[in-house]
Coordinates of C-alpha atoms in Angstrom, one line a residue:
Chain A
M1 CA -60.6 -3.0 31.4
P2 CA -59.7 0.6 32.3
Q3 CA -58.0 1.1 35.6
P4 CA -60.1 3.0 38.1
S5 CA -58.5 6.4 38.6
T6 CA -57.0 6.9 42.0
R7 CA -56.2 10.5 41.4
N8 CA -59.6 12.0 42.1
T9 CA -61.2 9.4 44.3
F10 CA -61.3 10.0 48.0
N11 CA -58.8 7.7 49.8
G12 CA -60.0 7.5 53.4
F13 CA -57.2 5.2 54.5
A14 CA -54.4 7.4 53.3
L15 CA -56.0 10.5 54.7
T16 CA -56.5 8.9 58.1
W17 CA -52.9 8.0 58.4
R18 CA -51.7 11.4 57.2
M19 CA -54.0 13.2 59.6
P20 CA -51.8 13.2 62.7
I21 CA -48.9 15.0 60.9
I22 CA -51.3 17.4 59.2
V23 CA -52.9 18.3 62.5
W24 CA -49.5 18.6 64.2
Q25 CA -48.2 20.9 61.5
V26 CA -51.3 23.1 61.4
L27 CA -51.5 23.4 65.2
F28 CA -47.9 23.9 66.0
F29 CA -46.3 25.3 62.9
V30 CA -48.7 27.1 60.5
G31 CA -50.9 28.4 63.3
P32 CA -48.1 30.0 65.4
L33 CA -46.4 31.3 62.2
L34 CA -49.6 33.1 61.2
F35 CA -50.1 34.3 64.7
M36 CA -46.5 35.7 64.8
V37 CA -47.1 37.6 61.5
A38 CA -50.4 38.9 62.9
M39 CA -48.7 39.8 66.2
S40 CA -46.2 42.0 64.4
F41 CA -49.1 44.4 63.8
F42 CA -50.3 44.3 67.4
L43 CA -49.7 47.1 69.9
V44 CA -48.4 47.2 73.5
K45 CA -50.2 49.4 76.0
N46 CA -49.3 49.5 79.7
Y47 CA -47.1 46.4 79.2
R48 CA -50.0 44.5 77.8
M49 CA -50.4 43.4 74.2
V50 CA -53.6 44.5 72.5
E51 CA -54.9 43.3 69.1
A52 CA -54.6 45.9 66.4
F53 CA -53.5 46.3 62.8
E54 CA -51.0 49.0 62.8
F55 CA -47.6 49.4 61.1
K56 CA -46.0 51.1 64.1
N57 CA -43.8 48.2 65.0
W58 CA -42.5 47.7 61.5
E59 CA -41.9 51.4 61.2
K60 CA -40.2 51.5 64.6
M61 CA -37.9 48.6 63.9
L62 CA -37.0 49.1 60.2
T63 CA -36.2 52.8 60.6
R64 CA -33.7 52.2 63.5
G65 CA -30.0 52.0 62.8
Y66 CA -29.4 49.4 65.5
F67 CA -31.8 46.9 63.8
W68 CA -29.9 47.1 60.5
D69 CA -26.6 46.9 62.3
S70 CA -27.8 43.7 63.9
Y71 CA -29.1 42.4 60.6
A72 CA -25.8 43.1 58.8
L73 CA -23.8 41.5 61.6
T74 CA -26.0 38.4 61.7
F75 CA -25.8 38.1 57.9
I76 CA -22.1 38.5 57.8
L77 CA -21.5 36.1 60.7
A78 CA -23.7 33.5 59.1
T79 CA -22.0 33.9 55.7
L80 CA -18.6 33.7 57.3
S81 CA -19.6 30.6 59.2
T82 CA -20.9 29.0 56.0
I83 CA -17.6 29.8 54.1
V84 CA -15.4 28.7 57.0
A85 CA -17.4 25.5 57.7
S86 CA -17.5 24.5 54.0
V87 CA -13.8 25.1 53.5
L88 CA -12.8 23.4 56.7
A89 CA -15.1 20.4 56.0
F90 CA -14.1 19.8 52.4
P91 CA -10.7 18.2 52.9
A92 CA -12.1 15.9 55.6
S93 CA -15.1 15.0 53.5
F94 CA -12.9 14.4 50.4
A95 CA -10.7 12.1 52.4
L96 CA -13.7 10.2 53.9
A97 CA -15.3 9.9 50.4
F98 CA -12.3 8.9 48.3
K99 CA -9.2 8.0 50.5
V100 CA -10.5 5.7 53.2
S101 CA -12.0 2.2 53.2
P102 CA -15.8 1.9 53.6
V103 CA -15.3 0.6 57.2
V104 CA -13.3 3.7 58.2
R105 CA -15.9 5.9 56.5
R106 CA -18.7 4.3 58.5
W107 CA -16.9 4.7 61.8
A108 CA -16.0 8.3 61.0
L109 CA -19.6 9.2 60.2
F110 CA -20.7 7.5 63.4
L111 CA -18.2 9.6 65.4
L112 CA -19.4 12.7 63.6
I113 CA -22.9 12.1 64.9
I114 CA -21.7 11.6 68.5
P115 CA -21.4 15.4 69.3
F116 CA -25.2 15.6 68.8
F117 CA -25.7 13.3 71.8
T118 CA -24.9 16.1 74.2
S119 CA -26.8 19.4 74.4
Y120 CA -25.4 22.2 72.2
L121 CA -25.5 24.5 75.3
V122 CA -23.2 22.1 77.2
R123 CA -20.7 22.0 74.4
I124 CA -20.7 25.8 74.2
F125 CA -20.0 26.0 78.0
S126 CA -17.0 23.7 77.6
W127 CA -15.7 26.1 75.0
Y128 CA -16.0 28.8 77.6
V129 CA -13.5 26.9 79.7
I130 CA -11.2 26.3 76.8
L131 CA -11.2 29.8 75.3
A132 CA -11.3 31.9 78.5
E133 CA -8.5 34.4 79.3
S134 CA -7.1 31.9 81.8
G135 CA -8.4 29.0 79.9
V136 CA -6.9 25.9 78.4
V137 CA -5.6 27.5 75.2
N138 CA -4.1 30.5 76.8
S139 CA -2.3 28.5 79.5
I140 CA -0.8 26.3 76.8
L141 CA 0.3 29.3 74.8
A142 CA 1.7 30.9 78.0
Q143 CA 4.1 28.0 78.2
I144 CA 5.8 29.1 75.0
G145 CA 5.6 32.7 75.9
L146 CA 2.6 33.8 73.9
G147 CA -0.7 35.4 74.8
P148 CA -2.9 35.7 76.6
Y149 CA -5.3 36.3 73.7
T150 CA -8.9 37.5 74.1
M151 CA -11.0 34.9 72.4
L152 CA -14.2 35.1 74.3
N153 CA -16.7 37.9 73.5
T154 CA -15.2 38.3 70.0
M155 CA -16.4 37.3 66.6
F156 CA -13.8 34.5 66.7
G157 CA -15.6 33.1 69.8
T158 CA -19.0 33.3 67.9
L159 CA -17.5 31.4 64.9
V160 CA -16.0 28.7 67.2
G161 CA -19.5 28.2 68.5
Y162 CA -21.0 28.1 65.1
M163 CA -18.5 25.5 64.0
T164 CA -19.4 23.4 67.0
L165 CA -23.0 23.6 65.8
T166 CA -22.5 23.0 62.1
L167 CA -19.2 21.5 61.2
P168 CA -20.1 17.8 61.9
L169 CA -23.3 18.2 59.9
V170 CA -21.5 19.8 57.0
V171 CA -18.9 17.1 56.9
V172 CA -21.6 14.4 57.0
L173 CA -23.6 16.1 54.2
Q174 CA -20.5 16.8 52.0
T175 CA -19.2 13.2 52.5
F176 CA -22.5 11.8 51.3
A177 CA -22.4 14.1 48.3
L178 CA -18.9 13.2 47.4
A179 CA -19.2 9.5 48.0
N180 CA -22.1 9.3 45.5
I181 CA -20.1 10.6 42.6
D182 CA -19.6 8.2 39.8
R183 CA -15.9 7.2 40.1
N184 CA -15.8 6.5 36.4
L185 CA -16.3 10.2 35.7
V186 CA -13.3 11.1 37.8
Q187 CA -11.2 8.4 36.2
A188 CA -12.4 9.6 32.8
A189 CA -11.1 13.1 33.7
H190 CA -7.7 11.6 34.6
N191 CA -7.7 9.6 31.4
L192 CA -8.2 12.9 29.4
G193 CA -5.2 14.5 31.0
C194 CA -6.6 16.1 34.1
S195 CA -4.3 16.0 37.1
P196 CA -5.8 14.7 40.4
I197 CA -5.7 18.2 42.0
R198 CA -7.3 19.8 38.9
A199 CA -10.0 17.1 38.9
I200 CA -11.2 18.4 42.3
Y201 CA -12.5 21.6 40.9
T202 CA -13.1 20.7 37.2
V203 CA -15.1 17.4 37.9
I204 CA -15.6 16.5 41.5
M205 CA -17.1 19.8 42.7
P206 CA -19.4 20.2 39.7
L207 CA -20.6 16.7 40.2
A208 CA -21.2 17.1 43.9
K209 CA -22.6 20.6 43.5
T210 CA -26.1 19.9 44.8
G211 CA -24.9 18.2 48.0
L212 CA -22.2 20.9 48.6
I213 CA -24.7 23.7 48.3
V214 CA -27.3 21.9 50.5
A215 CA -24.6 21.4 53.2
A216 CA -23.7 25.1 53.0
L217 CA -27.4 26.1 53.2
F218 CA -27.9 24.1 56.4
C219 CA -24.9 25.8 57.9
F220 CA -26.2 29.2 57.0
I221 CA -29.7 28.5 58.4
L222 CA -28.4 27.1 61.6
S223 CA -25.9 30.0 62.1
F224 CA -28.3 32.7 61.2
G225 CA -30.9 31.5 63.7
D226 CA -28.5 30.6 66.5
F227 CA -28.8 32.4 69.8
V228 CA -26.4 30.5 72.0
S229 CA -23.0 31.1 70.4
P230 CA -23.2 34.8 69.8
Y231 CA -24.7 35.2 73.3
Y232 CA -22.2 33.2 75.4
L233 CA -19.1 33.2 73.2
G234 CA -19.6 36.3 71.2
G235 CA -20.5 38.5 74.1
S236 CA -23.8 39.7 72.5
K237 CA -22.4 43.1 71.8
P238 CA -23.5 44.2 69.2
P239 CA -26.5 41.8 69.4
T240 CA -27.3 39.4 66.5
L241 CA -31.0 39.2 65.4
P242 CA -31.8 36.2 67.7
I243 CA -30.4 38.1 70.7
L244 CA -32.3 41.2 69.6
I245 CA -35.5 39.2 69.7
I246 CA -34.8 38.2 73.3
D247 CA -33.8 41.7 74.3
T248 CA -36.9 43.2 72.7
T249 CA -39.3 40.8 74.5
K250 CA -37.5 41.5 77.8
S251 CA -37.7 45.3 77.5
G252 CA -41.2 46.3 78.1
Q253 CA -42.9 43.2 76.8
Q254 CA -42.4 44.3 73.2
W255 CA -43.5 41.0 71.7
P256 CA -44.9 42.6 68.6
R257 CA -41.5 44.2 67.8
A258 CA -39.8 40.9 68.4
A259 CA -42.2 39.4 65.9
V260 CA -41.1 41.9 63.3
V261 CA -37.5 40.7 63.8
A262 CA -38.6 37.1 63.5
V263 CA -40.6 37.7 60.4
V264 CA -37.7 39.5 58.7
M265 CA -35.5 36.5 59.7
M266 CA -37.9 34.1 58.2
L267 CA -38.2 36.0 55.0
T268 CA -34.4 36.2 54.7
L269 CA -34.0 32.5 55.2
I270 CA -36.8 31.7 52.7
T271 CA -35.1 33.8 50.1
I272 CA -31.7 32.3 50.8
A273 CA -33.1 28.8 50.7
F274 CA -35.0 29.2 47.4
A275 CA -32.0 30.9 45.8
S276 CA -29.5 28.3 46.8
L277 CA -31.8 25.4 45.9
A278 CA -32.4 26.9 42.5
L279 CA -28.6 27.1 42.1
A280 CA -28.1 23.6 43.4
Y281 CA -30.6 22.0 41.1
R282 CA -30.0 24.2 38.1
K283 CA -29.5 22.0 35.0
R284 CA -27.6 23.2 32.0
A285 CA -29.9 24.8 29.5
S286 CA -30.0 22.6 26.4
R287 CA -30.1 24.6 23.2
Chain B
M1 CA 11.8 -2.7 11.0
T2 CA 9.1 -1.0 13.0
S3 CA 9.2 -1.5 16.8
P4 CA 5.9 -2.4 18.4
L5 CA 3.8 0.5 19.8
V6 CA 2.8 -1.5 22.9
T7 CA 4.7 -4.2 24.8
F8 CA 3.4 -6.2 27.8
D9 CA 6.3 -8.1 29.3
G10 CA 5.4 -10.6 32.0
V11 CA 2.6 -8.4 33.4
V12 CA 0.8 -9.6 36.5
K13 CA -2.0 -7.7 38.2
R14 CA -3.2 -8.7 41.7
F15 CA -6.1 -7.1 43.6
G16 CA -5.4 -8.4 47.2
D17 CA -5.6 -12.2 46.9
F18 CA -7.2 -12.2 43.5
T19 CA -5.0 -12.3 40.5
A20 CA -6.8 -10.6 37.6
V21 CA -4.0 -10.9 35.1
Q22 CA -1.2 -13.5 35.2
R23 CA 2.0 -13.4 33.1
L24 CA 0.7 -11.4 30.1
D25 CA 3.1 -11.1 27.2
L26 CA 1.8 -9.3 24.2
T27 CA 3.0 -6.8 21.6
I28 CA 0.7 -4.5 19.6
D29 CA 2.0 -2.8 16.4
A30 CA 1.3 0.8 15.4
G31 CA -1.8 1.0 13.3
E32 CA -3.2 -2.3 14.4
F33 CA -6.8 -2.9 15.4
V34 CA -6.6 -5.5 18.2
A35 CA -9.6 -6.9 19.9
I36 CA -9.2 -8.5 23.4
M37 CA -12.0 -10.9 23.9
G38 CA -13.0 -13.2 26.7
P39 CA -15.8 -14.0 29.2
S40 CA -16.5 -11.8 32.2
G41 CA -13.6 -11.7 34.7
C42 CA -11.0 -13.0 32.3
G43 CA -8.8 -9.9 32.8
K44 CA -9.5 -8.1 29.6
T45 CA -10.7 -4.8 31.1
T46 CA -7.8 -4.9 33.7
T47 CA -5.4 -5.2 30.8
L48 CA -7.0 -2.2 29.1
R49 CA -7.0 -0.2 32.4
M50 CA -3.3 -0.9 32.8
L51 CA -2.6 0.5 29.4
A52 CA -4.5 3.7 30.4
G53 CA -2.6 3.8 33.7
L54 CA -5.8 3.5 35.8
D55 CA -4.3 0.4 37.3
Q56 CA -0.6 -0.3 37.7
P57 CA 0.9 -3.8 37.1
S58 CA 2.0 -5.7 40.2
E59 CA 4.8 -7.3 38.2
G60 CA 6.3 -7.0 34.8
T61 CA 6.6 -4.0 32.5
I62 CA 4.5 -2.1 30.0
H63 CA 6.1 -0.1 27.3
I64 CA 4.3 2.3 25.0
D65 CA 6.3 3.7 22.1
G66 CA 9.5 2.4 23.7
Q67 CA 8.8 4.2 27.0
L68 CA 8.4 2.4 30.3
M69 CA 4.9 3.2 31.5
N70 CA 4.9 1.6 35.0
N71 CA 4.1 4.3 37.5
V72 CA 3.2 6.9 34.9
G73 CA 0.0 8.5 36.1
P74 CA -3.1 8.2 33.8
H75 CA -3.2 12.0 33.3
K76 CA 0.4 12.0 31.9
R77 CA -0.4 9.5 29.2
D78 CA -2.1 10.1 25.8
T79 CA -4.2 6.9 25.9
P80 CA -7.9 8.0 25.8
L81 CA -10.4 5.4 26.8
V82 CA -13.9 5.1 25.4
W83 CA -15.8 3.8 28.5
Q84 CA -18.5 1.2 28.5
S85 CA -20.7 3.7 30.5
L86 CA -19.4 6.4 28.1
A87 CA -18.6 8.5 31.2
L88 CA -19.6 11.8 29.6
F89 CA -19.6 14.7 32.0
P90 CA -23.3 15.6 32.8
F91 CA -22.4 19.2 33.8
L92 CA -21.0 20.0 30.3
N93 CA -22.7 20.1 27.0
A94 CA -21.6 17.9 24.0
R95 CA -19.1 20.4 22.7
E96 CA -17.6 21.1 26.1
N97 CA -17.2 17.4 26.7
V98 CA -15.2 17.1 23.5
E99 CA -13.2 20.2 24.5
F100 CA -12.3 18.7 27.9
G101 CA -9.0 17.0 26.9
L102 CA -7.9 20.0 25.0
K103 CA -8.6 22.3 27.9
M104 CA -6.5 20.0 30.1
R105 CA -3.7 20.6 27.6
N106 CA -4.2 24.3 28.1
Q107 CA -5.2 25.0 24.5
G108 CA -6.9 28.4 23.7
A109 CA -10.7 28.7 23.6
K110 CA -10.9 29.4 19.9
E111 CA -8.7 26.4 19.0
R112 CA -10.5 24.1 21.3
R113 CA -13.9 25.1 19.9
D114 CA -12.8 24.7 16.3
K115 CA -11.2 21.2 16.9
A116 CA -14.2 20.0 18.9
M117 CA -16.7 21.2 16.3
D118 CA -14.5 19.5 13.6
W119 CA -14.8 16.2 15.4
L120 CA -18.5 16.5 16.1
E121 CA -18.9 17.2 12.4
R122 CA -16.8 14.3 11.4
L123 CA -18.9 11.9 13.6
G124 CA -22.2 13.5 12.4
V125 CA -23.3 15.0 15.7
A126 CA -22.4 18.7 15.1
E127 CA -26.0 19.8 15.3
F128 CA -26.2 18.6 18.9
S129 CA -23.0 20.5 20.0
E130 CA -24.8 22.8 22.5
R131 CA -27.2 20.1 23.8
N132 CA -27.0 18.7 27.3
V133 CA -25.5 15.2 26.9
E134 CA -28.3 13.7 29.0
T135 CA -30.8 14.7 26.4
L136 CA -29.0 12.8 23.6
S137 CA -29.8 9.3 22.4
G138 CA -27.5 6.3 23.0
G139 CA -26.0 6.5 19.5
Q140 CA -25.5 10.2 19.7
R141 CA -23.8 10.0 23.1
Q142 CA -21.6 7.2 21.7
R143 CA -20.4 9.5 18.9
V144 CA -19.8 12.4 21.4
A145 CA -17.7 10.0 23.5
L146 CA -15.7 8.9 20.5
A147 CA -15.1 12.6 19.5
R148 CA -14.0 13.4 23.0
S149 CA -11.4 10.6 22.9
L150 CA -10.1 11.3 19.4
V151 CA -9.9 15.1 19.6
T152 CA -6.4 15.1 21.1
E153 CA -5.2 13.0 18.1
P154 CA -3.8 10.1 20.2
R155 CA -1.7 7.3 18.7
L156 CA -3.5 4.8 20.8
L157 CA -7.2 4.6 21.4
L158 CA -8.6 2.2 24.1
L159 CA -12.2 1.0 23.9
D160 CA -13.9 -0.9 26.7
E161 CA -17.0 -2.6 25.3
P162 CA -18.2 0.7 23.9
L163 CA -21.1 -0.8 21.9
S164 CA -22.6 -3.0 24.6
A165 CA -25.4 -0.6 25.5
L166 CA -26.5 0.1 22.0
D167 CA -29.4 -1.5 20.0
A168 CA -28.4 -4.3 17.6
H169 CA -28.8 -2.2 14.4
L170 CA -26.8 0.7 15.9
V171 CA -24.0 -1.7 16.8
I172 CA -23.6 -2.7 13.1
R173 CA -23.6 1.0 12.1
M174 CA -21.0 2.0 14.8
Q175 CA -18.8 -0.9 13.8
S176 CA -18.4 0.5 10.4
V177 CA -17.8 4.0 11.8
L178 CA -15.1 2.6 14.0
T179 CA -13.3 0.5 11.3
R180 CA -13.5 3.4 8.9
L181 CA -12.1 5.9 11.5
Q182 CA -9.3 3.5 12.4
R183 CA -8.3 3.0 8.7
E184 CA -8.4 6.8 8.0
L185 CA -6.5 7.9 11.1
G186 CA -4.0 5.0 11.0
I187 CA -4.0 4.9 14.8
T188 CA -3.9 1.9 17.0
F189 CA -7.2 0.6 18.5
V190 CA -7.3 -1.8 21.4
Y191 CA -10.8 -2.9 21.7
V192 CA -12.1 -5.0 24.7
T193 CA -15.3 -6.9 24.2
H194 CA -17.1 -10.1 25.1
S195 CA -18.8 -10.1 21.7
Q196 CA -17.3 -12.4 19.1
S197 CA -19.2 -10.7 16.2
E198 CA -17.8 -7.3 17.2
A199 CA -14.2 -8.7 17.6
F200 CA -14.2 -10.7 14.4
A201 CA -15.9 -8.0 12.3
M202 CA -13.5 -5.2 13.2
A203 CA -10.2 -6.5 14.4
D204 CA -7.0 -7.3 12.5
R205 CA -5.9 -9.5 15.3
V206 CA -7.9 -11.1 18.1
V207 CA -6.5 -11.9 21.6
I208 CA -8.6 -14.4 23.5
M209 CA -8.2 -14.3 27.3
S210 CA -9.3 -16.8 29.9
N211 CA -8.6 -16.6 33.7
G212 CA -6.1 -13.8 33.3
E213 CA -4.1 -15.5 30.7
I214 CA -3.9 -15.3 26.9
A215 CA -5.6 -18.4 25.5
Q216 CA -4.8 -17.6 21.8
V217 CA -3.7 -14.7 19.7
G218 CA -4.3 -14.7 15.9
L219 CA -6.2 -13.6 12.9
P220 CA -10.0 -13.8 13.3
R221 CA -10.2 -16.6 10.7
D222 CA -7.4 -18.6 12.3
I223 CA -9.0 -18.4 15.7
Y224 CA -12.3 -19.4 14.3
R225 CA -11.1 -22.4 12.2
E226 CA -8.0 -23.4 14.2
P227 CA -8.6 -23.0 17.9
A228 CA -5.5 -23.6 19.9
N229 CA -7.2 -25.3 22.8
Q230 CA -10.5 -26.5 24.2
F231 CA -11.3 -23.2 25.9
V232 CA -11.1 -21.3 22.6
A233 CA -12.9 -24.0 20.7
E234 CA -15.8 -23.8 23.2
F235 CA -15.8 -20.0 23.5
V236 CA -15.5 -19.1 19.8
G237 CA -18.2 -20.2 17.4
R238 CA -20.3 -23.3 17.5
N239 CA -17.9 -26.2 17.7
N240 CA -18.4 -29.9 18.3
I241 CA -15.6 -31.2 20.5
I242 CA -14.8 -34.9 20.4
I243 CA -12.4 -36.7 22.7
G244 CA -11.0 -40.1 22.0
N245 CA -7.9 -42.4 21.9
I246 CA -5.6 -42.8 19.0
T247 CA -5.7 -46.3 17.7
G248 CA -3.7 -45.9 14.5
N249 CA -1.4 -43.4 12.7
E250 CA -0.8 -43.5 9.0
N251 CA 1.4 -40.7 7.8
G252 CA -0.2 -38.4 10.3
N253 CA -3.7 -39.5 9.6
L254 CA -4.9 -40.5 13.0
A255 CA -7.6 -43.0 13.7
I256 CA -9.4 -41.9 16.8
Q257 CA -11.7 -44.2 18.7
A258 CA -14.4 -42.1 20.5
P259 CA -17.6 -43.3 22.2
D260 CA -19.6 -42.5 19.1
G261 CA -17.4 -44.2 16.6
L262 CA -14.0 -44.3 14.8
F263 CA -12.9 -41.0 13.2
T264 CA -10.0 -39.8 11.1
V265 CA -8.2 -36.6 11.8
T266 CA -5.0 -35.3 10.2
D267 CA -2.1 -34.4 12.5
Y268 CA -0.2 -31.9 10.4
E269 CA 2.2 -31.0 13.2
R270 CA 3.0 -34.7 13.9
V271 CA 2.7 -34.2 17.7
K272 CA 0.6 -37.3 18.5
N273 CA 1.4 -40.9 18.9
V274 CA -0.7 -44.1 19.0
N275 CA -2.5 -44.6 22.4
D276 CA -2.4 -40.8 23.2
E277 CA -5.6 -39.1 24.1
A278 CA -6.7 -36.7 21.4
T279 CA -9.3 -33.9 21.2
F280 CA -10.5 -32.6 17.9
V281 CA -13.0 -30.0 16.8
I282 CA -15.5 -30.0 14.0
A283 CA -17.2 -26.7 13.4
A284 CA -21.0 -26.8 13.4
D285 CA -21.2 -25.3 9.9
L286 CA -18.9 -27.9 8.4
V287 CA -21.1 -30.8 9.4
T288 CA -23.4 -32.3 6.7
V289 CA -26.7 -33.7 7.8
S290 CA -28.9 -36.1 5.9
R291 CA -31.7 -38.6 6.5
T292 CA -29.9 -41.5 4.9
P293 CA -26.6 -43.1 6.1
A294 CA -23.8 -41.3 4.4
E295 CA -20.8 -42.8 2.6
S296 CA -18.1 -40.9 4.4
E297 CA -15.1 -41.5 6.7
N298 CA -16.7 -39.7 9.7
T299 CA -20.3 -40.4 10.4
V300 CA -22.5 -40.5 13.5
S301 CA -26.2 -41.1 13.8
C302 CA -28.3 -38.9 16.1
T303 CA -31.8 -37.9 17.1
L304 CA -32.9 -34.3 17.0
I305 CA -33.3 -32.6 20.4
S306 CA -34.1 -29.0 19.5
E307 CA -33.5 -26.2 17.0
E308 CA -32.5 -22.6 17.2
F309 CA -33.8 -20.3 14.5
I310 CA -32.0 -16.9 14.2
G311 CA -32.9 -15.9 10.7
S312 CA -31.2 -17.3 7.7
V313 CA -29.1 -19.7 9.8
V314 CA -30.5 -22.5 11.9
T315 CA -28.7 -24.5 14.5
L316 CA -29.8 -28.1 15.2
F317 CA -29.0 -29.7 18.5
L318 CA -28.7 -33.5 18.2
E319 CA -27.8 -36.3 20.5
T320 CA -26.1 -39.7 19.8
K321 CA -27.0 -42.9 21.5
Q322 CA -24.1 -42.4 23.9
G323 CA -25.6 -39.0 24.9
T324 CA -23.0 -36.8 23.1
E325 CA -24.5 -33.5 21.9
F326 CA -23.8 -32.4 18.4
K327 CA -24.5 -29.0 16.9
V328 CA -25.1 -28.5 13.2
Q329 CA -25.5 -25.1 11.5
L330 CA -27.2 -24.9 8.1
Q331 CA -29.1 -22.5 6.0
E332 CA -32.8 -22.2 6.7
R333 CA -33.7 -23.2 3.1
E334 CA -31.6 -26.4 3.5
L335 CA -33.7 -27.4 6.5
I336 CA -36.9 -27.8 4.4
T337 CA -35.4 -30.6 2.4
L338 CA -34.6 -32.5 5.6
D339 CA -38.2 -33.0 6.8
H340 CA -36.7 -32.4 10.2
T341 CA -40.0 -32.4 12.1
A342 CA -40.8 -36.0 11.2
G343 CA -38.5 -37.6 13.8
G344 CA -36.3 -40.6 13.2
A345 CA -32.5 -40.8 12.7
F346 CA -30.3 -38.0 11.3
Y347 CA -26.9 -38.9 9.9
L348 CA -24.0 -36.4 10.4
S349 CA -20.8 -36.6 8.4
W350 CA -17.8 -34.4 7.8
K351 CA -14.7 -34.4 5.7
T352 CA -11.4 -35.4 7.4
A353 CA -9.8 -32.2 6.1
D354 CA -12.4 -30.1 8.0
A355 CA -11.7 -31.6 11.4
H356 CA -9.2 -29.7 13.5
L357 CA -6.9 -31.5 16.0
L358 CA -6.2 -29.5 19.1
P359 CA -2.5 -29.5 19.7
G360 CA -2.7 -29.6 23.5

């Protein structure tokens, strides 16, 4: 007896249960997104937004030097953050995946999740105390006759903030990627004359490639869109794109121009995400 | 006199409280094909891994080519291993997999490529050299894995159940590939398996392991016909094991009283005395079965329980009045003359010379 095809028949049950998430996504994600894109073509007259379809905002933003300065700064900071976080996280993830017992690994992963219990903003303010001119770090350094160093309102401060946001997540993602590697493949490499250090980049990193790239991608996305760190620890001068959005909305109710910045950010992240996922999941061409 | 290539001297391996290998003494000569065989958990794979340096012995010493190998890391040895899972690198194509060992020895790109292609050619998979290894069939992957291990021209090749994932007809084909390679190259193969047919078909010498100890070492035929103890007798082949008391001894011909009758076994080594307990083995293929009482020294009468048909050879499972199980192997065409489906008594008999007394 032929099985009835489920592919083209209407399944009311499945649709009913999927409905809430579909409605939610359409109302609160797709809708606002489309509205934001539309808004980037609106105009502001007498501090009031009026519906229109003009390219004025795009022209105004994309022809200004300060916009591209912000864009470059944000992109460089996010890239730097991704590199620093990936490099800092790797030894820790490697140790958690290969060197410790499963019990220690479980506890470590639990402890890595704990920072997310407190608000990110609170954690950034505690860095304020630590990094300030008369803060914890500088007073310790003063004991041995060094400093004081300016760490707040610098790129360094911003990066410290980004690490607070991303490092635990990157370690968790990298650890999962490394822990799932087939140990036989690593031992096979040793067996074929590969030293343990060399095995890290000839075998372990290629095997964990997908997970390592996904971890880096998350780091880039979070850093690129973050407002808090560059604002409070980086001093917001020059502004990053998220700060630029806030500034633009505050100055003369320029919501449409802010929308332009937001749309550019979205497009950048979509491009980066597609490119890195393509790289992460690329299979060797078989000839 | 040639010194042995591999020497295990009092080797013990413990993992925490578990002793995987206890007091292993074994020598392997250069050019030998040695199979290590035993049930799961007998320590055969651990023994192989210690040769590769992937595990270090807890006690005792391992020498390869006269050099002490304890605490020599796996990457500093030339002991390639063919893995049960094959362990081919999925991010490299077939040729790059074969080149891996050469690359680790810092050989030039051209030289690596030529050697890798030579070996792929030799194993008949050169046409797949640029293919992703995941797109190859089991047999093709097997050949790539072999090429990868042999490309560095080692003196010792380790194989860990390499054929266990292959289809039966491919196993036979790969067995001939392996034996031919071993003869041609003259290198030493240490082959771990749980399969008796693989071990007996290929190896010069077979090591049977049980519970981390060597149960017997010998030529395949000797192990098959003259098992050293009850474990080997049960593990190897289809043997009937009979335990009884010695009631008489005439020039080494022992009369053994067992629940199913009085049997005669020759004690060539003269190790047994009257009133000792004795265990002897009669291989299932050396038992004659008939429907009429036989005129022979050793006979029992049984009823048929079941039969196992595997092609040209049939195994009959029979039971005596006392409940002892007997196995008889015979050709399928012999079975027809027995009228075995009719029920009634079967008479088993064997020659005294075919019975093998266990020395233990």
